[in-house]
mmCIF file of C-alpha atoms in Angstrom:
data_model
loop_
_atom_site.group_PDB
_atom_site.id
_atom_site.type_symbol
_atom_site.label_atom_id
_atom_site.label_comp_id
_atom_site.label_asym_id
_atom_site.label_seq_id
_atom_site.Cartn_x
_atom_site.Cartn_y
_atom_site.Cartn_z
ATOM 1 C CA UNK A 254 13.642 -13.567 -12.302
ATOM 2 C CA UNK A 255 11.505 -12.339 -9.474
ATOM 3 C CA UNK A 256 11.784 -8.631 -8.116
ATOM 4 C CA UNK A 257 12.611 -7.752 -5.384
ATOM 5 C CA UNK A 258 12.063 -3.915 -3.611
ATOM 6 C CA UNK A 259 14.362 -2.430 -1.082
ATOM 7 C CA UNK A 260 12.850 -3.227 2.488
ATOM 8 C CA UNK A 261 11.568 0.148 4.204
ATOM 9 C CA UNK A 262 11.650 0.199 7.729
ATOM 10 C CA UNK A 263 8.834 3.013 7.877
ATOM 11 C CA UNK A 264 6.265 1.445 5.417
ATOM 12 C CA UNK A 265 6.879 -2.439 5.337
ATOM 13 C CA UNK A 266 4.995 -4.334 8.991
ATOM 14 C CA UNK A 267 6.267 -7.184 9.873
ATOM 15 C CA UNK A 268 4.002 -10.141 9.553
ATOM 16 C CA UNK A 269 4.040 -11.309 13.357
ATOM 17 C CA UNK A 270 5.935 -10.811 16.706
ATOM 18 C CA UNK A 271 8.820 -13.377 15.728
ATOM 19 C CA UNK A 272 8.962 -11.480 12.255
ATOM 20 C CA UNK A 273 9.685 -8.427 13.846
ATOM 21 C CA UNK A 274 12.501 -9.750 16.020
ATOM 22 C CA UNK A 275 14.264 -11.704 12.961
ATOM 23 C CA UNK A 276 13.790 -8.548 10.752
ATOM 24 C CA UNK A 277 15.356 -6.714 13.739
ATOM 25 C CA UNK A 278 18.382 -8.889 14.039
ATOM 26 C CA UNK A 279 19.309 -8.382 10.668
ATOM 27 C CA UNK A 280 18.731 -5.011 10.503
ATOM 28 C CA UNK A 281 21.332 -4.799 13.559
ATOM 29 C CA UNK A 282 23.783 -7.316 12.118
ATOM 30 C CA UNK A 283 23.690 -4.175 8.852
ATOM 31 C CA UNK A 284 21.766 -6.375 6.810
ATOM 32 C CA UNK A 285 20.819 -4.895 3.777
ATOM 33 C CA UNK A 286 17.230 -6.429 3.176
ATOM 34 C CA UNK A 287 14.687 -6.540 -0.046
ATOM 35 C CA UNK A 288 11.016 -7.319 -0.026
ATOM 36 C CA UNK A 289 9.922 -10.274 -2.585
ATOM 37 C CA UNK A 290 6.258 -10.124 -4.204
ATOM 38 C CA UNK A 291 4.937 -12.803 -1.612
ATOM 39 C CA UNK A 292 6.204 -10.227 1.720
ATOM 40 C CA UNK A 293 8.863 -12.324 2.493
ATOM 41 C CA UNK A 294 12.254 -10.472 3.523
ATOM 42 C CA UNK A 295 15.400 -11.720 2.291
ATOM 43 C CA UNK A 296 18.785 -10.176 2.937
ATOM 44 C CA UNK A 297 21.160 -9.062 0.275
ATOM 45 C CA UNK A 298 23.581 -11.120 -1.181
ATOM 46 C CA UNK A 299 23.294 -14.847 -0.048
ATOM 47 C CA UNK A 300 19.642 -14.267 0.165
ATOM 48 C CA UNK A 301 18.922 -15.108 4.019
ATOM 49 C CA UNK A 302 15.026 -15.321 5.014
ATOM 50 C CA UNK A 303 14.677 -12.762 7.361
ATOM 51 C CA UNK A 304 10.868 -12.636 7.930
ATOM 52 C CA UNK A 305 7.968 -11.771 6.481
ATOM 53 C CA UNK A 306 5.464 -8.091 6.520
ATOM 54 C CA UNK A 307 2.061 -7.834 6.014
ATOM 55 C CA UNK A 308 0.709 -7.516 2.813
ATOM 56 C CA UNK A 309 -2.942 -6.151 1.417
ATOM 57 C CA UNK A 310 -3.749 -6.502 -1.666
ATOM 58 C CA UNK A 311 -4.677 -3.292 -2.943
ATOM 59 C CA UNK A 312 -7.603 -4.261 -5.378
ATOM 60 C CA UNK A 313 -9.667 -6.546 -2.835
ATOM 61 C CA UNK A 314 -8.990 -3.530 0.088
ATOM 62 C CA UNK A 315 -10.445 -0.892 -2.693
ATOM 63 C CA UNK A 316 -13.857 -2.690 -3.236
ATOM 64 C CA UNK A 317 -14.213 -4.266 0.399
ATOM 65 C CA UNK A 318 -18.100 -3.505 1.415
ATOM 66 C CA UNK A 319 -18.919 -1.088 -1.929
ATOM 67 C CA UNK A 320 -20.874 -2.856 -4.778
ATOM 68 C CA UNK A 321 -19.662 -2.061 -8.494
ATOM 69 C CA UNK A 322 -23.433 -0.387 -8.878
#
């Protein structure tokens, strides 16, 4: 089963401009929504896609432009 991490408005970007406004909606509607391991938004319960954030992945942004010498 895949798992899934409580969507925080403060940390998690959306993705693109249309992300932001489908995130939005649900958020106003009082959608609760979760964050999958791909960045794709769902919302609780009947598991609506609302959107997607940005992701990075944390091991290529830590070596980006150093060499392991």
């Amino acid at each position: 089963m895949e798992t899934l991490r409580p969507y925080d408005e403060l940390k998690d970007e959306p993705r693109t401009g249309w992300d932001a406004e489908s995130i939005g909606y649900a958020l106003a509607a009082g959608k609760t929504l979760y964050v999958d391991g791909n960045g794709d938004v769902w919302t609780e319960g009947a598991r609506e896609y609302a959107g997607r954030i940005k992701n990075e992945c944390p091991d290529t942004a830590a070596t980006v432009g150093h060499s392991s010498n």
